[in-house]
mmCIF file of C-alpha atoms in Angstrom:
data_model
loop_
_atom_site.group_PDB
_atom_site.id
_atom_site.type_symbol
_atom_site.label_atom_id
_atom_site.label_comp_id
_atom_site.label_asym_id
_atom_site.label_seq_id
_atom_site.Cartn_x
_atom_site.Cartn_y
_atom_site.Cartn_z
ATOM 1 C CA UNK A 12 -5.499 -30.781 2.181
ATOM 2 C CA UNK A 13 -3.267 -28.630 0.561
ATOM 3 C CA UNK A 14 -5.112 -25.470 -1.769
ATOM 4 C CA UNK A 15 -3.286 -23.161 -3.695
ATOM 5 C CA UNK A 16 -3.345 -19.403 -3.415
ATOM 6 C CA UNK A 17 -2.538 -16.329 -6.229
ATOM 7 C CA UNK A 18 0.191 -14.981 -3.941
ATOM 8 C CA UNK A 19 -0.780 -11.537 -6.050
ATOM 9 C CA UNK A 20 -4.326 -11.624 -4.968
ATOM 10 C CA UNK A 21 -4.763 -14.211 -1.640
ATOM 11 C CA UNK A 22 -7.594 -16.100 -4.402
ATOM 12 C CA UNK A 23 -8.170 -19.740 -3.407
ATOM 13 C CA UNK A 24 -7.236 -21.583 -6.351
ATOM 14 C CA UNK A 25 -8.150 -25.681 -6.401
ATOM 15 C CA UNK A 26 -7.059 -28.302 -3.493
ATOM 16 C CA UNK A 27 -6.007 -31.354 -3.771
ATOM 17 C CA UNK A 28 -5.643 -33.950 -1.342
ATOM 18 C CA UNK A 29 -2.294 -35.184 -0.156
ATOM 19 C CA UNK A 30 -3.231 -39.091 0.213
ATOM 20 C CA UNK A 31 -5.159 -39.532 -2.667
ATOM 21 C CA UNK A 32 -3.114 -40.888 -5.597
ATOM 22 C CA UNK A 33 -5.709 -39.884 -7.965
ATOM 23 C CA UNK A 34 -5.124 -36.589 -6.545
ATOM 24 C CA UNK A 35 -8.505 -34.783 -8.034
ATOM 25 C CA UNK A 36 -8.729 -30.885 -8.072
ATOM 26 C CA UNK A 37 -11.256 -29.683 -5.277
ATOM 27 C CA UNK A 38 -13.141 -26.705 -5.673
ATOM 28 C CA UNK A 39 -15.061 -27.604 -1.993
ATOM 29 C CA UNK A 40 -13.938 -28.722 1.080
ATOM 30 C CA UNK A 41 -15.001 -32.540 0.983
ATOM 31 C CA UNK A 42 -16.086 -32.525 4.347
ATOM 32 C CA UNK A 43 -18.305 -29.064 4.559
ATOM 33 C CA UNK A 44 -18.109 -28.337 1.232
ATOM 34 C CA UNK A 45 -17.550 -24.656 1.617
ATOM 35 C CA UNK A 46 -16.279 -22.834 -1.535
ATOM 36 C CA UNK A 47 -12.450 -23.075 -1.971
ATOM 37 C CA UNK A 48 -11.703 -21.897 -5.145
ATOM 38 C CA UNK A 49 -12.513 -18.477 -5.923
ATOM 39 C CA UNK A 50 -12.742 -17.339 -2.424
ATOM 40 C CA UNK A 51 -10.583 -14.222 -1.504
ATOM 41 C CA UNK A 52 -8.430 -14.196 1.635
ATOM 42 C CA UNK A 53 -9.120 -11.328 3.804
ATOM 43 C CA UNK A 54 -6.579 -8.406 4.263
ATOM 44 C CA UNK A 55 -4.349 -10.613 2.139
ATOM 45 C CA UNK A 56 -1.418 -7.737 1.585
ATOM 46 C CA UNK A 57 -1.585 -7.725 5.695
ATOM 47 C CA UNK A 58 -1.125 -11.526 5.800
ATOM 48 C CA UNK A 59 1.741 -11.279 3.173
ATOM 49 C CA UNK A 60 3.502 -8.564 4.442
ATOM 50 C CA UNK A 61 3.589 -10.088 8.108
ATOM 51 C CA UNK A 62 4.663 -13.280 7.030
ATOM 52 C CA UNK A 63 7.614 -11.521 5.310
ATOM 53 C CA UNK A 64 8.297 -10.203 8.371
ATOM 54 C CA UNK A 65 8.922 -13.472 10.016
ATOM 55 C CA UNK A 66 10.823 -14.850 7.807
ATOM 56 C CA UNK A 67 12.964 -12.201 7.763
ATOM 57 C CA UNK A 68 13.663 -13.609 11.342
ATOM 58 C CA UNK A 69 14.948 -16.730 9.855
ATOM 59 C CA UNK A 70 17.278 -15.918 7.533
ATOM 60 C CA UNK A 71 18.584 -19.447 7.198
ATOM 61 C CA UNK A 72 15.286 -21.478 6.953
ATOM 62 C CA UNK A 73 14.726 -22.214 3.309
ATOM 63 C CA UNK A 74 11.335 -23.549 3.478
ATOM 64 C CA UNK A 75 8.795 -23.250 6.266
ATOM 65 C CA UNK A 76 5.162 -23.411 6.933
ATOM 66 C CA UNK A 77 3.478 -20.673 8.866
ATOM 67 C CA UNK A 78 0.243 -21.291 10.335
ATOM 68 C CA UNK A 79 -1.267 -17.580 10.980
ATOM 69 C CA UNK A 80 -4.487 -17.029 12.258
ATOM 70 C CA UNK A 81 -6.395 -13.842 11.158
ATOM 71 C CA UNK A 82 -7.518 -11.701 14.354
ATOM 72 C CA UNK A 83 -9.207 -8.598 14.529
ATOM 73 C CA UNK A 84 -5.906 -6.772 15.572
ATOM 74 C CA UNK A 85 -3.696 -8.332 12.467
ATOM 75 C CA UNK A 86 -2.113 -11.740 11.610
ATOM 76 C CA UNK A 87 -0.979 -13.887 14.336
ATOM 77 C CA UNK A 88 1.741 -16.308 14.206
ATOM 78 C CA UNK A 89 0.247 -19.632 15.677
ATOM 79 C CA UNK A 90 3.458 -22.043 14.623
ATOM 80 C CA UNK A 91 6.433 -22.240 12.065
ATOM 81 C CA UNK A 92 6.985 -25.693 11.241
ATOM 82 C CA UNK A 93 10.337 -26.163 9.617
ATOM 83 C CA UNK A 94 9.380 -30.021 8.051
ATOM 84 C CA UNK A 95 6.224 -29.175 6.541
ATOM 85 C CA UNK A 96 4.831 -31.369 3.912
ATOM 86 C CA UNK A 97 7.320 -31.205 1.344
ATOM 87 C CA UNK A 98 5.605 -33.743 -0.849
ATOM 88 C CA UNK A 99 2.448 -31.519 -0.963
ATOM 89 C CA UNK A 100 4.200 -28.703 -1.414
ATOM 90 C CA UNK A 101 5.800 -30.454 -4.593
ATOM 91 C CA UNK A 102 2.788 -31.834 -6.259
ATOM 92 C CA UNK A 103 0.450 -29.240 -5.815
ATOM 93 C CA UNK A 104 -0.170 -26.535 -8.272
ATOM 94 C CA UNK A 105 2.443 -24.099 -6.224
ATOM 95 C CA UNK A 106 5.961 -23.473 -8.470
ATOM 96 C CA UNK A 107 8.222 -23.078 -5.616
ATOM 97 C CA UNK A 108 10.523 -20.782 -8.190
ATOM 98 C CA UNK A 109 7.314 -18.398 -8.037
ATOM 99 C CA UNK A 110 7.450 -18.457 -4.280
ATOM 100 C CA UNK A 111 10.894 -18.130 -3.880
ATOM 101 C CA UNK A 112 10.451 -15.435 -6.342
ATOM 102 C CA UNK A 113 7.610 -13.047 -4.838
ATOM 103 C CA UNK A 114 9.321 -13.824 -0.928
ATOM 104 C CA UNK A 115 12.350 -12.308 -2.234
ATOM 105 C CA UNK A 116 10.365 -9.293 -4.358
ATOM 106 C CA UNK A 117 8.543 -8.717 -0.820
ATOM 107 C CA UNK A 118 11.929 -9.193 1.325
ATOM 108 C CA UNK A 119 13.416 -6.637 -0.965
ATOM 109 C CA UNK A 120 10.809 -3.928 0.105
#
């Protein structure tokens, strides 16, 4: 499942499932049907602002997942994964141009 975020405010926008060609816009997990969209990431500037930080450690990766965990003591890197799913990535409601855009406004900092 792959759900958008506001990179300005860490606000779940819809998901959207990968392997479904009708691709419909979740607003609930289909399995527990928490609340996606809407929801605010905790200490989302924290999150941000680490993950800046490592990718400031790879200066040639171009596109990367990060799986972070949120702890009590701060975000903790759990992977990077350089072959995420690109063709997520592409169709879901994410403009890479906008997250090229705010990583370098962040990196610039």
């Amino acid at each position: 499942m792959t759900v958008g975020i506001d990179i300005k405010t860490g606000t779940l926008r819809q998901g959207l499932l990968p392997a479904d060609p009708v691709r419909p816009n979740l607003t609930q997990h289909p399995d527990t049907k928490a609340q996606l969209t809407g929801v605010v990431i905790p200490r989302w500037k924290e999150i941000v602002d680490f993950s800046c930080e490592v990718l400031k450690r790879l200066p040639q990766t171009h596109f990367v997942g990060l799986d972070i965990s949120l702890t009590e003591d701060g975000p903790l890197l759990i992977e990077t994964n350089p072959l995420p799913d690109k063709d997520s990535a592409a169709k879901g409601p994410i403009p890479a141009i906008k997250l090229k855009q705010a990583a370098q406004k962040w990196l610039s900092k």
